[in-house]
Short mmCIF file of C-alpha atoms in Angstrom, two decimals:
data_model
loop_
_atom_site.label_atom_id
_atom_site.label_comp_id
_atom_site.label_asym_id
_atom_site.label_seq_id
_atom_site.Cartn_x
_atom_site.Cartn_y
_atom_site.Cartn_z
CA MET A 1 18.87 -18.43 -20.90
CA LYS A 2 20.18 -14.90 -21.28
CA VAL A 3 18.94 -12.49 -18.63
CA VAL A 4 19.76 -8.80 -18.58
CA ILE A 5 19.19 -6.00 -16.10
CA ILE A 6 18.98 -2.58 -17.74
CA ASP A 7 21.60 -0.55 -15.89
CA TYR A 8 20.83 3.06 -16.72
CA GLY A 9 22.38 4.57 -13.64
CA THR A 10 19.49 4.51 -11.22
CA GLY A 11 18.72 2.33 -8.31
CA ASN A 12 19.94 -0.53 -6.30
CA ILE A 13 20.53 -3.15 -8.96
CA GLN A 14 23.05 -5.10 -6.91
CA SER A 15 20.24 -6.59 -4.82
CA LEU A 16 18.34 -7.69 -7.90
CA GLN A 17 21.45 -9.28 -9.36
CA PHE A 18 22.06 -11.14 -6.09
CA ALA A 19 18.41 -12.26 -5.86
CA LEU A 20 18.68 -13.75 -9.36
CA LYS A 21 21.99 -15.36 -8.44
CA ARG A 22 20.26 -17.07 -5.51
CA LEU A 23 17.94 -18.57 -8.16
CA GLY A 24 20.94 -19.78 -10.12
CA VAL A 25 20.84 -17.09 -12.82
CA GLU A 26 23.76 -14.84 -13.71
CA ALA A 27 22.13 -11.64 -14.97
CA VAL A 28 24.15 -9.25 -17.10
CA LEU A 29 24.05 -5.52 -16.35
CA THR A 30 23.87 -3.57 -19.56
CA THR A 31 22.75 -0.45 -21.42
CA GLU A 32 23.64 -1.87 -24.84
CA ALA A 33 20.58 -1.93 -27.09
CA ASN A 34 21.71 -5.05 -28.96
CA GLU A 35 22.43 -6.98 -25.82
CA ILE A 36 19.01 -6.05 -24.43
CA ARG A 37 17.25 -7.05 -27.67
CA LYS A 38 18.98 -10.45 -27.70
CA ALA A 39 18.07 -11.31 -24.11
CA ASP A 40 15.43 -13.89 -23.22
CA LYS A 41 14.33 -11.93 -20.16
CA VAL A 42 14.75 -8.24 -19.40
CA PHE A 43 14.63 -6.60 -15.99
CA PHE A 44 13.91 -2.88 -15.92
CA PRO A 45 14.54 -1.71 -12.34
CA GLY A 46 14.62 1.78 -10.91
CA VAL A 47 14.43 3.86 -7.79
CA GLY A 48 14.65 7.61 -7.40
CA ALA A 49 12.86 10.34 -9.30
CA ALA A 50 10.86 9.68 -12.50
CA GLY A 51 11.96 12.86 -14.28
CA SER A 52 15.71 12.27 -14.02
CA ALA A 53 15.29 8.57 -14.83
CA MET A 54 13.43 9.43 -18.06
CA ASP A 55 16.17 11.91 -18.93
CA LYS A 56 18.74 9.14 -18.60
CA LEU A 57 16.66 6.80 -20.78
CA ARG A 58 16.29 9.46 -23.49
CA LEU A 59 19.97 10.31 -23.40
CA SER A 60 20.94 6.69 -24.01
CA GLY A 61 18.19 6.05 -26.56
CA LEU A 62 16.69 3.35 -24.34
CA ASP A 63 13.35 5.16 -24.44
CA LYS A 64 13.03 3.85 -28.02
CA VAL A 65 14.58 0.43 -27.38
CA ILE A 66 12.44 -0.71 -24.44
CA PRO A 67 8.94 -0.24 -25.95
CA ALA A 68 10.03 -2.23 -29.05
CA LEU A 69 11.06 -5.32 -27.04
CA THR A 70 9.08 -8.50 -27.61
CA GLN A 71 10.47 -10.83 -24.92
CA PRO A 72 9.18 -10.69 -21.31
CA VAL A 73 10.15 -7.41 -19.62
CA LEU A 74 9.69 -6.84 -15.89
CA GLY A 75 9.60 -3.25 -14.65
CA ILE A 76 10.26 -3.01 -10.93
CA CYS A 77 9.16 -0.07 -8.73
CA LEU A 78 10.06 3.08 -10.69
CA GLY A 79 10.64 0.78 -13.66
CA MET A 80 6.95 -0.14 -13.59
CA GLN A 81 5.95 3.51 -13.30
CA LEU A 82 8.11 4.49 -16.29
CA LEU A 83 6.27 1.94 -18.45
CA CYS A 84 3.17 4.13 -18.02
CA ALA A 85 2.05 7.16 -20.04
CA ALA A 86 3.15 9.88 -17.64
CA SER A 87 4.07 10.61 -14.04
CA GLU A 88 3.05 13.44 -11.75
CA GLU A 89 6.56 13.17 -10.30
CA GLY A 90 8.59 15.76 -12.20
CA ASN A 91 5.67 16.07 -14.67
CA THR A 92 7.33 13.72 -17.10
CA THR A 93 6.00 11.55 -19.89
CA GLY A 94 6.80 7.84 -19.62
CA LEU A 95 7.46 5.09 -22.14
CA GLY A 96 3.72 4.88 -22.85
CA ILE A 97 3.31 1.10 -22.94
CA PHE A 98 0.50 1.37 -20.41
CA SER A 99 -1.98 4.21 -20.81
CA GLU A 100 -2.22 4.97 -17.09
CA ASN A 101 -0.85 8.06 -15.39
CA VAL A 102 1.24 7.71 -12.22
CA ILE A 103 0.01 9.92 -9.37
CA ARG A 104 1.01 10.82 -5.82
CA PHE A 105 -0.50 9.21 -2.71
CA PRO A 106 -3.15 11.35 -1.00
CA SER A 107 -2.14 13.45 2.00
CA THR A 108 -4.26 11.24 4.28
CA VAL A 109 -1.35 8.76 4.52
CA LYS A 110 2.35 9.09 5.30
CA VAL A 111 4.46 9.42 2.16
CA PRO A 112 6.52 7.47 1.14
CA GLN A 113 4.74 4.26 1.90
CA MET A 114 7.48 2.15 3.40
CA GLY A 115 7.18 -1.48 4.38
CA TRP A 116 5.36 -4.75 3.77
CA ASN A 117 1.84 -4.66 2.38
CA THR A 118 -0.59 -7.39 1.30
CA LEU A 119 -1.49 -8.16 -2.31
CA HIS A 120 -5.00 -8.98 -3.48
CA ARG A 121 -6.80 -10.28 -6.57
CA LEU A 122 -3.66 -11.85 -8.00
CA LYS A 123 -3.86 -12.82 -11.64
CA GLY A 124 -1.63 -14.58 -14.12
CA ARG A 125 1.44 -16.77 -14.24
CA LEU A 126 3.66 -14.20 -12.56
CA PHE A 127 1.78 -14.91 -9.32
CA GLN A 128 1.64 -18.67 -9.66
CA GLY A 129 2.11 -20.29 -6.25
CA ILE A 130 1.77 -16.95 -4.47
CA PRO A 131 -1.34 -16.86 -2.26
CA GLU A 132 -3.83 -14.01 -1.83
CA ASN A 133 -2.79 -11.63 0.97
CA GLU A 134 0.89 -12.43 0.50
CA PHE A 135 3.25 -9.70 1.76
CA MET A 136 5.64 -7.79 -0.47
CA TYR A 137 8.02 -4.95 0.36
CA LEU A 138 7.16 -1.53 -1.08
CA VAL A 139 8.71 1.89 -0.84
CA HIS A 140 7.25 4.62 -3.03
CA SER A 141 5.44 7.96 -3.08
CA TYR A 142 3.62 7.66 -6.41
CA TYR A 143 1.37 4.88 -7.66
CA VAL A 144 -0.43 3.44 -10.68
CA PRO A 145 -4.21 3.59 -10.12
CA HIS A 146 -6.39 0.47 -10.26
CA CYS A 147 -6.83 -0.20 -13.98
CA GLU A 148 -7.69 -2.87 -16.53
CA SER A 149 -4.05 -3.94 -16.78
CA ALA A 150 -3.81 -4.58 -13.01
CA THR A 151 -2.81 -8.13 -12.06
CA ALA A 152 -2.50 -7.43 -8.33
CA LEU A 153 -3.96 -4.78 -6.08
CA THR A 154 -2.92 -3.35 -2.76
CA GLN A 155 -4.21 -0.66 -0.46
CA TYR A 156 -2.58 2.42 1.04
CA GLY A 157 -4.97 5.33 1.39
CA VAL A 158 -6.42 4.16 -1.92
CA GLU A 159 -6.68 0.81 -3.68
CA TYR A 160 -4.15 0.77 -6.50
CA ALA A 161 -2.27 -1.50 -8.92
CA ALA A 162 0.62 -3.37 -7.28
CA ALA A 163 1.27 -5.17 -10.57
CA ILE A 164 0.29 -4.62 -14.22
CA LYS A 165 0.59 -6.63 -17.41
CA LYS A 166 0.17 -5.94 -21.10
CA ASN A 167 1.41 -8.37 -23.77
CA ASN A 168 5.08 -9.07 -22.90
CA PHE A 169 5.35 -6.17 -20.46
CA TYR A 170 5.02 -6.77 -16.72
CA GLY A 171 5.34 -4.26 -13.92
CA VAL A 172 5.48 -4.68 -10.15
CA GLN A 173 5.44 -1.78 -7.73
CA PHE A 174 6.95 -3.86 -4.93
CA HIS A 175 10.56 -5.09 -4.74
CA PRO A 176 10.55 -8.85 -5.35
CA GLU A 177 14.31 -8.91 -4.75
CA LYS A 178 13.64 -7.66 -1.20
CA SER A 179 10.43 -9.55 -0.47
CA ALA A 180 11.81 -12.71 1.13
CA LYS A 181 10.55 -16.06 -0.21
CA ALA A 182 7.43 -14.73 -1.93
CA GLY A 183 9.54 -12.26 -3.87
CA ALA A 184 11.94 -14.99 -4.93
CA GLN A 185 8.95 -17.05 -6.10
CA LEU A 186 7.78 -14.16 -8.28
CA LEU A 187 11.24 -13.72 -9.83
CA ASP A 188 11.38 -17.43 -10.49
CA ASN A 189 7.93 -17.29 -12.13
CA PHE A 190 9.10 -14.47 -14.37
CA LEU A 191 12.19 -16.41 -15.41
CA ARG A 192 9.91 -19.34 -16.36
CA LEU A 193 7.52 -17.31 -18.55
CA MET B 1 -2.77 -3.47 4.73
CA LEU B 2 0.63 -1.93 5.40
CA THR B 3 2.16 -3.70 8.38
CA LYS B 4 4.23 -2.28 11.23
CA ARG B 5 7.89 -3.21 11.00
CA ILE B 6 10.15 -4.94 13.53
CA ILE B 7 13.79 -3.99 13.00
CA PRO B 8 16.78 -5.55 14.76
CA CYS B 9 19.78 -3.22 14.86
CA LEU B 10 23.37 -4.46 14.63
CA ASP B 11 26.29 -2.33 15.73
CA ILE B 12 29.35 -2.89 13.56
CA LYS B 13 32.98 -2.13 14.28
CA ASN B 14 35.76 -3.03 11.87
CA GLY B 15 33.37 -5.29 10.02
CA ARG B 16 32.25 -7.23 13.10
CA THR B 17 29.20 -7.04 15.35
CA VAL B 18 30.13 -5.46 18.65
CA LYS B 19 27.44 -5.86 21.27
CA GLY B 20 27.78 -9.14 23.09
CA ILE B 21 25.61 -11.48 21.17
CA ASN B 22 24.22 -14.64 22.63
CA PHE B 23 23.41 -17.07 19.88
CA VAL B 24 24.43 -20.61 20.50
CA ASN B 25 23.49 -21.82 17.05
CA LEU B 26 25.73 -19.40 15.19
CA ARG B 27 29.16 -20.54 14.15
CA ASP B 28 30.45 -17.01 14.43
CA ALA B 29 28.21 -14.56 16.30
CA GLY B 30 30.61 -11.76 15.46
CA ASP B 31 29.94 -12.16 11.76
CA PRO B 32 27.23 -9.65 10.78
CA VAL B 33 26.31 -11.71 7.72
CA GLU B 34 25.49 -14.81 9.74
CA LEU B 35 23.45 -12.82 12.22
CA ALA B 36 21.67 -10.91 9.47
CA THR B 37 20.76 -14.15 7.73
CA LEU B 38 19.41 -15.58 10.97
CA TYR B 39 17.26 -12.49 11.60
CA SER B 40 15.93 -12.35 8.07
CA GLU B 41 14.93 -16.00 8.30
CA SER B 42 13.30 -15.57 11.70
CA GLY B 43 10.81 -12.90 10.61
CA ALA B 44 12.60 -9.55 10.90
CA ASP B 45 11.02 -7.05 8.49
CA GLU B 46 14.14 -5.04 7.93
CA LEU B 47 17.62 -4.65 9.42
CA VAL B 48 19.71 -1.66 10.43
CA PHE B 49 23.52 -1.74 10.55
CA LEU B 50 25.22 1.07 12.43
CA ASP B 51 28.93 1.38 11.88
CA ILE B 52 30.70 2.72 14.94
CA SER B 53 34.20 2.42 13.49
CA ALA B 54 36.20 5.60 13.59
CA THR B 55 38.84 5.03 10.94
CA GLU B 56 38.87 5.46 7.19
CA GLU B 57 40.19 1.93 6.76
CA ALA B 58 37.20 0.51 8.64
CA ARG B 59 34.83 2.38 6.29
CA LYS B 60 36.23 0.39 3.39
CA THR B 61 35.61 -2.75 5.40
CA LEU B 62 32.01 -1.59 5.83
CA ALA B 63 31.46 -1.21 2.10
CA ALA B 64 32.77 -4.73 1.53
CA LEU B 65 30.54 -6.01 4.33
CA VAL B 66 27.47 -4.37 2.78
CA LEU B 67 28.12 -6.30 -0.42
CA ARG B 68 28.26 -9.58 1.50
CA ILE B 69 25.04 -8.74 3.38
CA ALA B 70 23.22 -7.88 0.15
CA GLU B 71 24.33 -11.17 -1.33
CA ALA B 72 23.02 -13.13 1.64
CA ILE B 73 19.68 -11.63 2.68
CA ASN B 74 16.38 -11.00 0.88
CA ILE B 75 14.86 -8.31 3.10
CA PRO B 76 15.67 -4.57 3.06
CA PHE B 77 18.47 -3.11 5.13
CA THR B 78 19.73 0.33 6.13
CA VAL B 79 23.34 1.28 6.74
CA GLY B 80 24.37 4.22 8.92
CA GLY B 81 27.29 5.65 10.86
CA GLY B 82 29.89 8.14 9.76
CA ILE B 83 28.31 8.99 6.39
CA THR B 84 29.36 12.50 5.40
CA SER B 85 29.16 12.71 1.62
CA VAL B 86 27.26 11.78 -1.52
CA GLU B 87 30.26 9.63 -2.43
CA ASP B 88 29.95 7.60 0.81
CA VAL B 89 26.32 6.96 -0.01
CA ARG B 90 27.00 6.08 -3.63
CA LEU B 91 29.38 3.32 -2.56
CA LEU B 92 26.98 1.85 0.01
CA LEU B 93 23.96 1.89 -2.32
CA ARG B 94 26.01 0.50 -5.18
CA ASN B 95 27.04 -2.38 -2.92
CA GLY B 96 23.42 -3.21 -2.20
CA ALA B 97 22.24 -1.17 0.80
CA ASP B 98 18.58 -0.23 0.38
CA LYS B 99 18.70 2.84 2.58
CA ILE B 100 21.32 4.87 4.35
CA ALA B 101 21.02 6.74 7.63
CA VAL B 102 22.64 10.08 8.42
CA ASN B 103 22.73 11.72 11.83
CA SER B 104 25.44 14.19 12.93
CA SER B 105 26.49 14.99 9.37
CA ALA B 106 22.93 16.12 8.60
CA VAL B 107 22.95 18.46 11.60
CA LYS B 108 26.32 19.88 10.62
CA ASN B 109 25.39 20.14 6.95
CA PRO B 110 21.61 20.00 6.34
CA LYS B 111 22.18 20.45 2.61
CA LEU B 112 23.58 16.91 2.57
CA VAL B 113 20.04 15.57 3.08
CA SER B 114 18.62 17.48 0.11
CA GLU B 115 21.62 16.55 -2.04
CA LEU B 116 21.19 12.86 -1.23
CA ALA B 117 17.42 12.95 -1.76
CA GLY B 118 17.95 14.75 -5.05
CA VAL B 119 20.43 12.19 -6.35
CA TYR B 120 19.05 8.94 -4.91
CA GLY B 121 15.44 9.73 -3.96
CA SER B 122 13.83 10.24 -0.57
CA GLN B 123 12.95 6.56 -0.27
CA CYS B 124 16.53 5.62 0.60
CA ILE B 125 17.37 8.51 2.93
CA THR B 126 16.75 7.95 6.64
CA VAL B 127 17.63 10.71 9.07
CA ALA B 128 18.49 9.42 12.54
CA ILE B 129 17.72 11.84 15.35
CA ASP B 130 18.90 11.39 18.94
CA ALA B 131 17.21 13.64 21.47
CA LYS B 132 16.58 14.23 25.14
CA ARG B 133 14.98 16.92 27.26
CA VAL B 134 16.86 20.02 28.33
CA ASN B 135 14.78 22.19 30.68
CA GLY B 136 11.68 20.38 29.52
CA GLN B 137 12.36 20.96 25.81
CA TRP B 138 13.29 18.09 23.49
CA LYS B 139 16.67 18.98 22.00
CA VAL B 140 18.65 17.17 19.32
CA HIS B 141 21.89 15.63 20.62
CA LEU B 142 24.97 14.38 18.79
CA VAL B 143 27.66 11.77 19.43
CA GLY B 144 25.32 9.23 20.98
CA GLY B 145 23.62 11.85 23.14
CA LYS B 146 26.77 13.34 24.60
CA VAL B 147 26.74 16.65 22.78
CA ALA B 148 23.67 18.87 23.08
CA THR B 149 22.61 21.18 20.26
CA GLU B 150 20.24 24.12 20.24
CA LEU B 151 18.03 22.36 17.71
CA ASP B 152 14.45 21.72 18.76
CA LEU B 153 13.47 18.11 17.99
CA PHE B 154 10.19 18.98 16.24
CA GLU B 155 11.64 21.80 14.19
CA TRP B 156 14.55 19.61 13.10
CA ALA B 157 12.20 16.76 12.18
CA LYS B 158 10.07 19.08 10.03
CA ASN B 159 13.22 20.50 8.51
CA VAL B 160 14.60 17.11 7.45
CA GLU B 161 11.22 16.16 6.01
CA GLU B 162 11.30 19.31 3.86
CA LEU B 163 14.90 18.59 2.87
CA GLY B 164 13.75 15.25 1.48
CA ALA B 165 14.27 12.62 4.19
CA GLY B 166 12.08 9.58 3.54
CA GLU B 167 11.97 8.39 7.13
CA ILE B 168 13.06 9.37 10.64
CA LEU B 169 14.79 7.02 13.07
CA PHE B 170 14.10 8.59 16.44
CA THR B 171 16.04 7.57 19.55
CA SER B 172 15.16 9.01 22.93
CA MET B 173 18.43 9.17 24.84
CA GLU B 174 16.38 9.16 28.03
CA HIS B 175 14.94 5.75 27.20
CA ASP B 176 17.82 4.11 25.32
CA GLY B 177 19.30 1.22 27.30
CA THR B 178 16.71 1.42 30.10
CA LYS B 179 14.47 -1.43 28.90
CA ASN B 180 11.57 0.52 30.39
CA GLY B 181 9.72 1.14 27.16
CA PHE B 182 9.84 3.54 24.23
CA ALA B 183 9.32 7.31 24.49
CA ASN B 184 5.71 7.07 23.36
CA GLU B 185 4.49 10.52 24.25
CA VAL B 186 7.13 12.34 22.24
CA LEU B 187 6.93 9.72 19.49
CA ALA B 188 3.20 10.33 19.04
CA ALA B 189 3.77 14.09 18.95
CA LEU B 190 6.52 13.59 16.39
CA SER B 191 4.35 11.31 14.28
CA ASN B 192 1.63 13.99 14.22
CA SER B 193 4.03 16.76 13.29
CA VAL B 194 5.62 15.16 10.22
CA HIS B 195 4.22 13.23 7.28
CA ILE B 196 6.95 10.60 6.82
CA PRO B 197 7.34 7.25 8.62
CA ILE B 198 8.91 7.16 12.09
CA ILE B 199 11.03 4.32 13.48
CA ALA B 200 10.93 4.21 17.29
CA SER B 201 14.21 3.36 18.98
CA GLY B 202 15.41 3.18 22.55
CA GLY B 203 13.85 1.45 25.54
CA ALA B 204 12.60 -1.91 24.29
CA GLY B 205 12.51 -4.38 27.18
CA ASN B 206 9.46 -6.57 26.64
CA ILE B 207 6.64 -7.34 24.23
CA HIS B 208 4.27 -4.80 25.83
CA HIS B 209 6.74 -2.04 25.07
CA PHE B 210 6.48 -2.80 21.37
CA ARG B 211 2.68 -2.91 21.54
CA ASP B 212 2.62 0.46 23.30
CA THR B 213 4.94 2.17 20.86
CA PHE B 214 2.69 1.17 17.97
CA LEU B 215 -0.61 1.93 19.72
CA LEU B 216 0.36 4.91 21.89
CA GLY B 217 3.54 6.13 20.17
CA LYS B 218 2.00 5.81 16.68
CA ALA B 219 5.32 4.44 15.42
CA ASP B 220 5.52 2.94 11.95
CA ALA B 221 8.38 0.65 12.93
CA ALA B 222 10.20 -0.33 16.12
CA LEU B 223 13.93 -0.91 16.38
CA ALA B 224 15.78 -2.78 19.10
CA ALA B 225 19.14 -4.44 19.63
CA SER B 226 19.94 -6.26 22.83
CA VAL B 227 16.49 -7.82 23.46
CA PHE B 228 16.91 -9.60 20.15
CA HIS B 229 20.64 -10.29 20.37
CA PHE B 230 20.28 -11.86 23.81
CA LYS B 231 17.14 -13.74 22.78
CA GLU B 232 15.10 -12.09 25.50
CA ILE B 233 12.46 -11.65 22.81
CA GLU B 234 11.96 -13.99 19.86
CA ILE B 235 10.88 -12.07 16.77
CA MET B 236 8.15 -14.50 15.68
CA ALA B 237 6.66 -14.67 19.18
CA LEU B 238 6.75 -10.88 19.34
CA LYS B 239 5.02 -10.49 16.01
CA GLU B 240 2.34 -13.03 16.89
CA ALA B 241 1.63 -11.24 20.16
CA LEU B 242 1.42 -7.90 18.37
CA ARG B 243 -0.93 -9.33 15.75
CA ASP B 244 -3.13 -10.66 18.56
CA ALA B 245 -3.17 -7.14 19.99
CA GLY B 246 -4.64 -5.93 16.68
CA ILE B 247 -1.45 -4.51 15.17
CA PRO B 248 -0.92 -5.37 11.49
CA MET B 249 2.13 -7.65 11.21
CA ARG B 250 3.78 -9.64 8.44
CA LEU B 251 3.52 -13.24 9.56
#
């Protein structure tokens, strides 16, 4: 199985690579369109600001490559947010695979949310073997609202989508590579899709 | 529900843990990777590594160590100590650190915080603040509390929030090492004056101290070193006791 991590110059991808290695998978870091297209599984990570991340994707042409992929793609954290239509952060458009808009947490809670939160109403094979109320590690200031594509919800000031799915595209707001055993289970589930 | 975090802190010098560590079941208690693995498996929510090395050579050792830690553990960790530039941070994040902590270098050059937040995002920038009272006013101190500054704690905290810090690690120098409890009064005031998470540090001696810093000090996370290293408090027992006291915990 060929697994790639899209390495477009944002985020802590080392941890993701190590987490996959602990599952026995050597993931290749790449920005090459052909290599990404040929992969069986594609990880689309990201931390940092949405605007500058989109700029990097446009500059490398990946903004056209990613939406055309047909194999399972997992967007993590900012990666999930960039799969959406637009983000309030830096007022940028996204890749538009999901029609939702990414918005900022309300001022009633501390921002960023930082830490372990519980997941609810888990759906689909990505969450196989992961129980309701499982903890995952999240750190973010913007979120995808509860929507039809949501396959997991969590709560922080508002109830919102902790995971989304549409066709071959999956997104998780939390960091499975940093979420202990439950996170490893989710990565393993994705590799088995 | 977002849970409160329990964070063991490891002091590192020349790539080794420094505080006397009392773990009989470790092959090498001086190896930060072994200790980190043990903590991550025993319920710690996050880890902090503070490098107290003084030399350039030791900094390179730190970067290599960070890579080994990232390879071994599956919970988030923060690395701090001696970070003065965007380049320092780039190396640590590239090697797998989730967050970095700056302290003195932020006081000397506040623009560093906004530069780092701009490049890497607020979520990975922790500003550590050491403070104690001078004539009744909480003042920021440097070099482990030895050097006083004119900076007011609350003003500095608001300033770093505006500069883009994602979190504040607050240590009361009056409480650090006393094992008499955290500085809950000032922590609560700090928590009300900024809108980013606060990690309480300094003073942990028993389980009640942790309960109080969450309930009275309004802390989002609590950090401690020796009570964990010397096994005076077991992390799982602590977290169960805190959950029973009504504090949301990952268990």
